[in-house]
Amino acid sequence: MTKTIGYRDWRWQALWWHHFFLLWSTINGQTRYSIPEELKQGSVVGNLAKDLGLGLSDIFDRKLRLSSEAGEQYFSVDAGKGELVVNDRIDREALCAQSASCVLPLKVVTENPLQLHRIEVEIRDINDNYPIFSTEERSLKIAESTATGIRFPLETAQDQDVGSNSIKSYTLSKDECFSLRIKELSGNRKVPELVLDKSLDREKQSVHQLLLTALDGGNPVKTGTTKIFVTVLDNNDNVPVFKKPLYNVTVHENNVAGKVLVKVEATDADEGVNGEIEYAFAEHTPKSLVSIFQLNSGTGEMSLLGPLDYESSTMHEIDITAKDKGIPEMEGHCRVQVIVVDINDNAPEIVLTSNQTQYVRMHQEGQ
């Protein structure tokens, strides 16, 4: 008797699911809209009813509605006109950070018959952010015996905008002893470097005041500035030199704290205390990086202090100095580029859409 009831239950469920899929269909069309960020509330995205092949009466008769979380937060449907309109402020940087592409997937449901329409809304960047330096000023100490042609890495500015609105160039205020060189890195990133063009004379000018300006590619152009104070020193005529100007490191985001990532090494041609070297993060290193990485001042070993998160940042760049113990002290510079490798640490989400939206989350074991 028990086996007969189990078989009937299974057959009833199979018939129910068969009937459900006969009524349900997913429409995978090419409906895609493109709008700039920061549109005013009520701005029209597009004529949704027309683009889905629906009449105005279908909006009520077929109970057209948005069912996705993103759709309900940022958009709504004007039932009288069938238009998809902006429902809330859309900040591209908050949604997609500095990703080159920013697309909000929407789900639109109609009934009789039950259908799911997939819509995409591309959010275009506008130039609404200024380039920003993490510090308003930076101090450099350069011995007057430093050879011309030596370069000093400067702080890079950050701009939350992307593409043509991101940082495009840097300029330096005029000074007969210094000029600016822009170093091109992978990913179209630009690093400003201060170049010593003319020998320094401490007796003639002990301090040089410079202004570094970052310019973006927007129209009109937005800028950000930071001051640079160069103090001219004498004595101790050899600068610590790193074996490599750039160290590349690749690390998985689940590596444990304490793991040594790289060892930087510099040498100094001077003898005694003038040749003894201590390593340190550059003065302009953000606190967010200091909380993740630590540097052994004696060995030059850089290790993990906190967790890495690929979703927060796929790459970190850290400037490191090597200072000797002479009077005055001399310093050399290098940069460490840490590439974070993603691991599958985000659980998938399955969304079943019916008259009442249900979310089923599948979590990995141990989470």
CSV table of C-alpha atoms in Angstrom, one decimal:
chain,number,residue,atom,x,y,z
A,1,MET,CA,0.0,0.0,0.0
A,2,THR,CA,2.9,2.4,0.9
A,3,LYS,CA,4.6,1.8,-2.5
A,4,THR,CA,1.4,2.5,-4.4
A,5,ILE,CA,0.9,5.9,-2.7
A,6,GLY,CA,4.6,6.8,-3.3
A,7,TYR,CA,4.3,6.1,-7.0
A,8,ARG,CA,1.1,8.1,-7.3
A,9,ASP,CA,2.7,11.0,-5.5
A,10,TRP,CA,5.7,10.9,-7.8
A,11,ARG,CA,3.4,10.8,-10.9
A,12,TRP,CA,1.3,13.7,-9.7
A,13,GLN,CA,4.4,15.8,-9.1
A,14,ALA,CA,5.7,15.0,-12.6
A,15,LEU,CA,2.4,16.0,-14.2
A,16,TRP,CA,2.4,19.3,-12.1
A,17,TRP,CA,5.9,20.2,-13.3
A,18,HIS,CA,5.0,19.4,-16.9
A,19,HIS,CA,1.9,21.6,-16.7
A,20,PHE,CA,4.0,24.4,-15.1
A,21,PHE,CA,6.6,24.4,-17.9
A,22,LEU,CA,3.9,24.5,-20.5
A,23,LEU,CA,2.7,27.7,-19.0
A,24,TRP,CA,6.2,29.2,-18.4
A,25,SER,CA,8.5,30.5,-21.1
A,26,THR,CA,11.6,32.6,-20.9
A,27,ILE,CA,12.1,35.2,-23.7
A,28,ASN,CA,15.8,35.7,-24.4
A,29,GLY,CA,15.6,38.8,-26.6
A,30,GLN,CA,18.1,41.5,-27.3
A,31,THR,CA,16.4,44.2,-25.4
A,32,ARG,CA,19.2,46.4,-24.1
A,33,TYR,CA,19.2,50.1,-23.0
A,34,SER,CA,22.1,52.4,-22.4
A,35,ILE,CA,21.9,55.4,-20.1
A,36,PRO,CA,24.4,57.7,-18.4
A,37,GLU,CA,24.7,57.5,-14.6
A,38,GLU,CA,23.1,60.1,-12.3
A,39,LEU,CA,19.9,60.6,-14.3
A,40,LYS,CA,17.1,62.4,-12.5
A,41,GLN,CA,14.3,60.4,-11.0
A,42,GLY,CA,11.6,59.9,-13.6
A,43,SER,CA,13.9,60.0,-16.6
A,44,VAL,CA,12.8,57.7,-19.4
A,45,VAL,CA,15.1,54.7,-20.1
A,46,GLY,CA,13.0,53.3,-23.0
A,47,ASN,CA,9.5,52.3,-24.1
A,48,LEU,CA,9.5,48.9,-22.5
A,49,ALA,CA,6.0,47.8,-23.7
A,50,LYS,CA,6.8,48.6,-27.3
A,51,ASP,CA,10.2,46.9,-27.2
A,52,LEU,CA,8.7,43.8,-25.8
A,53,GLY,CA,5.9,43.8,-28.4
A,54,LEU,CA,3.1,44.6,-25.9
A,55,GLY,CA,0.2,46.9,-26.1
A,56,LEU,CA,-0.7,49.4,-23.3
A,57,SER,CA,-3.6,47.2,-22.3
A,58,ASP,CA,-1.2,44.3,-21.8
A,59,ILE,CA,0.5,46.1,-19.0
A,60,PHE,CA,-2.6,45.7,-16.9
A,61,ASP,CA,-4.1,42.5,-18.4
A,62,ARG,CA,-0.9,40.6,-18.2
A,63,LYS,CA,0.3,42.2,-15.0
A,64,LEU,CA,3.7,43.4,-16.3
A,65,ARG,CA,6.1,43.9,-13.5
A,66,LEU,CA,9.8,44.0,-12.6
A,67,SER,CA,10.8,41.1,-10.5
A,68,SER,CA,14.6,41.5,-10.0
A,69,GLU,CA,16.0,43.2,-6.9
A,70,ALA,CA,18.1,45.6,-9.0
A,71,GLY,CA,15.2,46.4,-11.2
A,72,GLU,CA,12.8,47.3,-8.4
A,73,GLN,CA,15.4,49.5,-6.7
A,74,TYR,CA,16.5,51.6,-9.6
A,75,PHE,CA,13.7,51.4,-12.1
A,76,SER,CA,9.9,51.3,-12.4
A,77,VAL,CA,7.3,50.9,-15.1
A,78,ASP,CA,5.1,53.8,-16.0
A,79,ALA,CA,1.9,51.9,-16.5
A,80,GLY,CA,0.2,54.7,-18.4
A,81,LYS,CA,2.9,54.9,-21.1
A,82,GLY,CA,4.6,51.5,-20.9
A,83,GLU,CA,7.9,53.2,-20.3
A,84,LEU,CA,10.8,52.1,-18.1
A,85,VAL,CA,11.8,55.0,-15.9
A,86,VAL,CA,14.6,55.8,-13.4
A,87,ASN,CA,13.3,55.2,-9.9
A,88,ASP,CA,16.4,56.1,-7.8
A,89,ARG,CA,19.9,57.7,-8.2
A,90,ILE,CA,22.3,55.5,-10.1
A,91,ASP,CA,25.9,55.9,-9.1
A,92,ARG,CA,28.1,53.9,-11.5
A,93,GLU,CA,31.1,53.9,-9.2
A,94,ALA,CA,29.1,52.5,-6.3
A,95,LEU,CA,27.7,49.7,-8.5
A,96,CYS,CA,30.6,48.7,-10.6
A,97,ALA,CA,33.7,50.5,-9.1
A,98,GLN,CA,36.2,50.9,-12.0
A,99,SER,CA,35.0,48.0,-14.1
A,100,ALA,CA,35.1,48.9,-17.8
A,101,SER,CA,31.6,47.5,-18.3
A,102,CYS,CA,28.6,48.2,-16.0
A,103,VAL,CA,25.4,46.4,-16.9
A,104,LEU,CA,22.3,46.0,-14.7
A,105,PRO,CA,20.3,42.8,-15.6
A,106,LEU,CA,16.6,43.2,-15.1
A,107,LYS,CA,13.8,40.6,-15.1
A,108,VAL,CA,10.3,41.5,-16.4
A,109,VAL,CA,7.4,39.2,-15.8
A,110,THR,CA,4.1,39.0,-17.7
A,111,GLU,CA,1.3,36.5,-17.1
A,112,ASN,CA,-1.3,34.8,-19.3
A,113,PRO,CA,0.9,33.2,-20.5
A,114,LEU,CA,3.6,33.4,-17.9
A,115,GLN,CA,6.8,34.8,-19.5
A,116,LEU,CA,10.1,36.0,-18.2
A,117,HIS,CA,11.8,38.8,-20.3
A,118,ARG,CA,15.5,39.5,-19.6
A,119,ILE,CA,16.5,43.1,-20.0
A,120,GLU,CA,19.9,44.7,-19.7
A,121,VAL,CA,20.6,48.4,-18.9
A,122,GLU,CA,24.1,49.6,-19.5
A,123,ILE,CA,25.2,52.4,-17.1
A,124,ARG,CA,27.6,54.8,-18.9
A,125,ASP,CA,30.2,56.7,-16.9
A,126,ILE,CA,30.1,60.5,-16.7
A,127,ASN,CA,33.0,62.7,-15.5
A,128,ASP,CA,31.6,63.4,-12.1
A,129,ASN,CA,34.8,62.7,-10.0
A,130,TYR,CA,38.0,64.7,-9.6
A,131,PRO,CA,41.5,63.1,-9.5
A,132,ILE,CA,42.5,62.8,-5.8
A,133,PHE,CA,45.9,62.4,-4.2
A,134,SER,CA,46.0,60.6,-0.9
A,135,THR,CA,48.2,63.3,0.6
A,136,GLU,CA,48.2,67.0,0.2
A,137,GLU,CA,51.9,67.2,0.2
A,138,ARG,CA,55.0,65.1,0.1
A,139,SER,CA,58.6,65.7,1.3
A,140,LEU,CA,61.7,64.5,-0.5
A,141,LYS,CA,65.3,64.7,0.7
A,142,ILE,CA,67.9,64.7,-2.1
A,143,ALA,CA,71.6,65.2,-1.6
A,144,GLU,CA,73.2,67.9,-3.7
A,145,SER,CA,75.7,65.4,-4.9
A,146,THR,CA,73.0,63.3,-6.5
A,147,ALA,CA,73.7,62.6,-10.2
A,148,THR,CA,71.5,64.2,-12.8
A,149,GLY,CA,69.1,61.8,-14.5
A,150,ILE,CA,68.0,60.1,-11.3
A,151,ARG,CA,64.3,59.6,-11.0
A,152,PHE,CA,62.1,59.6,-8.0
A,153,PRO,CA,58.6,57.9,-8.1
A,154,LEU,CA,55.8,60.2,-7.1
A,155,GLU,CA,52.3,59.4,-5.8
A,156,THR,CA,49.7,58.4,-8.4
A,157,ALA,CA,46.3,60.1,-8.2
A,158,GLN,CA,43.1,58.1,-8.1
A,159,ASP,CA,40.0,58.8,-10.1
A,160,GLN,CA,36.8,56.8,-9.7
A,161,ASP,CA,35.7,57.5,-13.3
A,162,VAL,CA,36.7,55.0,-16.0
A,163,GLY,CA,37.6,55.1,-19.7
A,164,SER,CA,38.1,58.5,-21.3
A,165,ASN,CA,37.1,60.2,-17.9
A,166,SER,CA,40.0,58.5,-16.0
A,167,ILE,CA,43.4,60.1,-15.4
A,168,LYS,CA,45.2,60.8,-18.6
A,169,SER,CA,48.3,62.9,-17.7
A,170,TYR,CA,50.3,64.7,-15.1
A,171,THR,CA,52.0,68.1,-15.1
A,172,LEU,CA,54.7,69.7,-12.9
A,173,SER,CA,55.2,73.3,-12.0
A,174,LYS,CA,58.3,74.9,-13.7
A,175,ASP,CA,61.7,74.4,-11.9
A,176,GLU,CA,65.1,74.6,-13.5
A,177,CYS,CA,66.4,71.6,-11.6
A,178,PHE,CA,63.5,69.2,-12.1
A,179,SER,CA,61.2,67.8,-14.8
A,180,LEU,CA,58.4,65.2,-15.0
A,181,ARG,CA,58.5,61.9,-16.7
A,182,ILE,CA,55.4,59.7,-17.1
A,183,LYS,CA,56.1,55.9,-16.8
A,184,GLU,CA,53.6,53.8,-18.7
A,185,LEU,CA,52.6,50.5,-17.0
A,186,SER,CA,50.4,47.7,-18.1
A,187,GLY,CA,46.6,48.4,-18.2
A,188,ASN,CA,47.2,51.9,-19.5
A,189,ARG,CA,48.3,53.1,-16.0
A,190,LYS,CA,50.6,56.1,-15.7
A,191,VAL,CA,53.1,56.7,-12.9
A,192,PRO,CA,54.6,60.2,-12.5
A,193,GLU,CA,58.4,60.3,-11.8
A,194,LEU,CA,60.4,63.3,-10.7
A,195,VAL,CA,63.6,63.7,-12.8
A,196,LEU,CA,66.7,65.6,-11.6
A,197,ASP,CA,67.8,67.6,-14.7
A,198,LYS,CA,70.4,69.9,-13.1
A,199,SER,CA,72.8,69.5,-10.2
A,200,LEU,CA,71.5,70.8,-6.9
A,201,ASP,CA,73.3,73.5,-5.0
A,202,ARG,CA,72.2,73.6,-1.3
A,203,GLU,CA,73.9,77.0,-0.8
A,204,LYS,CA,72.0,78.5,-3.6
A,205,GLN,CA,68.6,77.0,-2.9
A,206,SER,CA,68.0,74.6,0.0
A,207,VAL,CA,64.3,73.9,-0.7
A,208,HIS,CA,62.4,73.4,-4.0
A,209,GLN,CA,58.6,73.7,-3.9
A,210,LEU,CA,56.8,71.9,-6.7
A,211,LEU,CA,53.2,71.3,-7.6
A,212,LEU,CA,52.1,68.0,-9.2
A,213,THR,CA,48.8,68.1,-11.1
A,214,ALA,CA,46.8,65.1,-12.3
A,215,LEU,CA,44.4,65.7,-15.3
A,216,ASP,CA,41.6,63.4,-16.4
A,217,GLY,CA,40.2,63.1,-19.9
A,218,GLY,CA,36.8,64.5,-19.4
A,219,ASN,CA,35.3,67.5,-21.1
A,220,PRO,CA,35.7,69.8,-19.3
A,221,VAL,CA,38.9,68.5,-17.7
A,222,LYS,CA,39.0,67.9,-14.0
A,223,THR,CA,42.2,68.2,-12.0
A,224,GLY,CA,43.7,67.3,-8.6
A,225,THR,CA,47.0,68.6,-7.1
A,226,THR,CA,49.6,67.7,-4.4
A,227,LYS,CA,52.6,69.7,-3.2
A,228,ILE,CA,56.1,68.4,-3.3
A,229,PHE,CA,58.8,69.9,-1.0
A,230,VAL,CA,62.4,68.9,-2.0
A,231,THR,CA,65.0,69.5,0.7
A,232,VAL,CA,68.6,69.6,-0.6
A,233,LEU,CA,71.1,67.8,1.6
A,234,ASP,CA,74.9,67.2,1.4
A,235,ASN,CA,77.3,64.4,2.4
A,236,ASN,CA,76.7,60.7,2.0
A,237,ASP,CA,77.1,60.6,-1.8
A,238,ASN,CA,75.8,57.1,-2.7
A,239,VAL,CA,72.2,56.1,-3.0
A,240,PRO,CA,70.9,52.6,-2.1
A,241,VAL,CA,70.0,50.8,-5.4
A,242,PHE,CA,67.5,48.1,-5.7
A,243,LYS,CA,68.4,45.0,-7.8
A,244,LYS,CA,65.1,45.5,-9.7
A,245,PRO,CA,62.9,48.7,-10.0
A,246,LEU,CA,59.8,46.6,-10.2
A,247,TYR,CA,58.9,43.3,-8.4
A,248,ASN,CA,55.9,41.3,-9.7
A,249,VAL,CA,54.1,38.9,-7.4
A,250,THR,CA,51.1,36.7,-8.0
A,251,VAL,CA,49.2,35.4,-4.9
A,252,HIS,CA,45.9,33.6,-4.3
A,253,GLU,CA,43.4,35.6,-2.3
A,254,ASN,CA,43.1,32.7,0.3
A,255,ASN,CA,46.8,32.8,1.3
A,256,VAL,CA,47.2,33.0,5.1
A,257,ALA,CA,48.6,35.8,7.1
A,258,GLY,CA,52.4,35.6,7.6
A,259,LYS,CA,53.2,34.2,4.2
A,260,VAL,CA,56.2,35.9,2.7
A,261,LEU,CA,55.3,37.2,-0.8
A,262,VAL,CA,58.6,38.7,-2.0
A,263,LYS,CA,62.0,39.8,-0.8
A,264,VAL,CA,63.3,43.2,-2.1
A,265,GLU,CA,67.0,43.8,-2.0
A,266,ALA,CA,69.1,47.0,-2.3
A,267,THR,CA,72.8,47.6,-2.1
A,268,ASP,CA,74.8,50.8,-1.1
A,269,ALA,CA,78.3,51.4,-2.3
A,270,ASP,CA,79.2,53.4,0.9
A,271,GLU,CA,81.0,51.8,3.8
A,272,GLY,CA,80.0,51.6,7.5
A,273,VAL,CA,76.8,53.2,8.6
A,274,ASN,CA,76.5,55.0,5.3
A,275,GLY,CA,76.0,51.6,3.6
A,276,GLU,CA,73.6,50.0,6.2
A,277,ILE,CA,70.1,49.8,4.7
A,278,GLU,CA,66.7,49.8,6.3
A,279,TYR,CA,63.5,49.0,4.2
A,280,ALA,CA,60.2,50.8,4.7
A,281,PHE,CA,56.9,51.5,2.9
A,282,ALA,CA,56.9,54.9,1.1
A,283,GLU,CA,55.4,57.7,3.1
A,284,HIS,CA,52.4,58.0,0.8
A,285,THR,CA,51.4,54.3,1.2
A,286,PRO,CA,47.7,54.2,1.9
A,287,LYS,CA,46.6,52.9,5.3
A,288,SER,CA,44.5,50.2,3.5
A,289,LEU,CA,47.7,48.6,2.2
A,290,VAL,CA,49.6,48.9,5.5
A,291,SER,CA,46.7,46.9,7.0
A,292,ILE,CA,47.2,44.1,4.5
A,293,PHE,CA,51.0,43.9,4.0
A,294,GLN,CA,54.0,44.2,6.3
A,295,LEU,CA,57.7,44.7,5.6
A,296,ASN,CA,60.7,43.5,7.5
A,297,SER,CA,62.9,46.6,7.8
A,298,GLY,CA,66.1,44.5,8.0
A,299,THR,CA,65.6,41.7,5.5
A,300,GLY,CA,63.3,43.4,2.9
A,301,GLU,CA,60.8,40.5,3.1
A,302,MET,CA,57.2,41.6,2.5
A,303,SER,CA,54.5,39.3,3.9
A,304,LEU,CA,50.7,39.2,4.3
A,305,LEU,CA,49.3,40.8,7.4
A,306,GLY,CA,45.6,40.7,6.6
A,307,PRO,CA,43.3,38.9,4.1
A,308,LEU,CA,43.2,39.6,0.4
A,309,ASP,CA,39.9,40.0,-1.5
A,310,TYR,CA,39.9,39.6,-5.2
A,311,GLU,CA,36.4,41.2,-5.4
A,312,SER,CA,37.6,44.4,-3.7
A,313,SER,CA,40.9,44.8,-5.7
A,314,THR,CA,42.6,42.6,-8.2
A,315,MET,CA,45.9,44.3,-7.9
A,316,HIS,CA,47.9,46.3,-5.3
A,317,GLU,CA,51.0,48.5,-6.0
A,318,ILE,CA,53.3,49.3,-3.1
A,319,ASP,CA,56.3,51.7,-3.2
A,320,ILE,CA,59.2,50.7,-1.0
A,321,THR,CA,62.2,52.8,0.1
A,322,ALA,CA,65.7,51.6,1.1
A,323,LYS,CA,67.4,54.2,3.3
A,324,ASP,CA,70.9,54.1,4.5
A,325,LYS,CA,72.0,55.4,8.0
A,326,GLY,CA,74.3,58.2,6.8
A,327,ILE,CA,74.1,61.8,7.6
A,328,PRO,CA,72.1,62.9,5.7
A,329,GLU,CA,70.3,59.7,4.9
A,330,MET,CA,70.0,58.6,1.3
A,331,GLU,CA,67.2,56.5,-0.1
A,332,GLY,CA,66.4,54.4,-3.2
A,333,HIS,CA,63.1,53.3,-4.5
A,334,CYS,CA,61.3,50.3,-6.0
A,335,ARG,CA,57.8,49.2,-6.6
A,336,VAL,CA,56.0,45.9,-5.8
A,337,GLN,CA,53.1,44.9,-7.9
A,338,VAL,CA,50.9,42.2,-6.3
A,339,ILE,CA,48.4,40.4,-8.6
A,340,VAL,CA,45.5,38.8,-6.6
A,341,VAL,CA,44.2,35.5,-8.1
A,342,ASP,CA,40.5,34.8,-7.7
A,343,ILE,CA,39.3,31.6,-5.9
A,344,ASN,CA,35.7,30.3,-6.1
A,345,ASP,CA,34.6,31.8,-2.7
A,346,ASN,CA,31.2,33.2,-3.8
A,347,ALA,CA,28.2,30.9,-3.7
A,348,PRO,CA,25.9,30.9,-6.7
A,349,GLU,CA,22.3,32.2,-6.5
A,350,ILE,CA,19.3,30.7,-8.2
A,351,VAL,CA,16.3,32.9,-8.7
A,352,LEU,CA,12.9,31.3,-9.4
A,353,THR,CA,10.4,33.9,-10.5
A,354,SER,CA,6.7,33.4,-10.2
A,355,ASN,CA,3.8,35.4,-8.7
A,356,GLN,CA,6.0,35.6,-5.6
A,357,THR,CA,9.8,35.9,-6.2
A,358,GLN,CA,11.8,33.3,-4.2
A,359,TYR,CA,15.6,33.3,-3.8
A,360,VAL,CA,17.4,30.0,-3.2
A,361,ARG,CA,21.1,30.4,-2.2
A,362,MET,CA,23.5,27.5,-2.7
A,363,HIS,CA,26.4,27.8,-0.2
A,364,GLN,CA,29.7,25.9,-0.4
A,365,GLU,CA,30.5,23.6,2.4
A,366,GLY,CA,32.0,25.2,5.4
A,367,GLN,CA,30.4,28.6,4.7
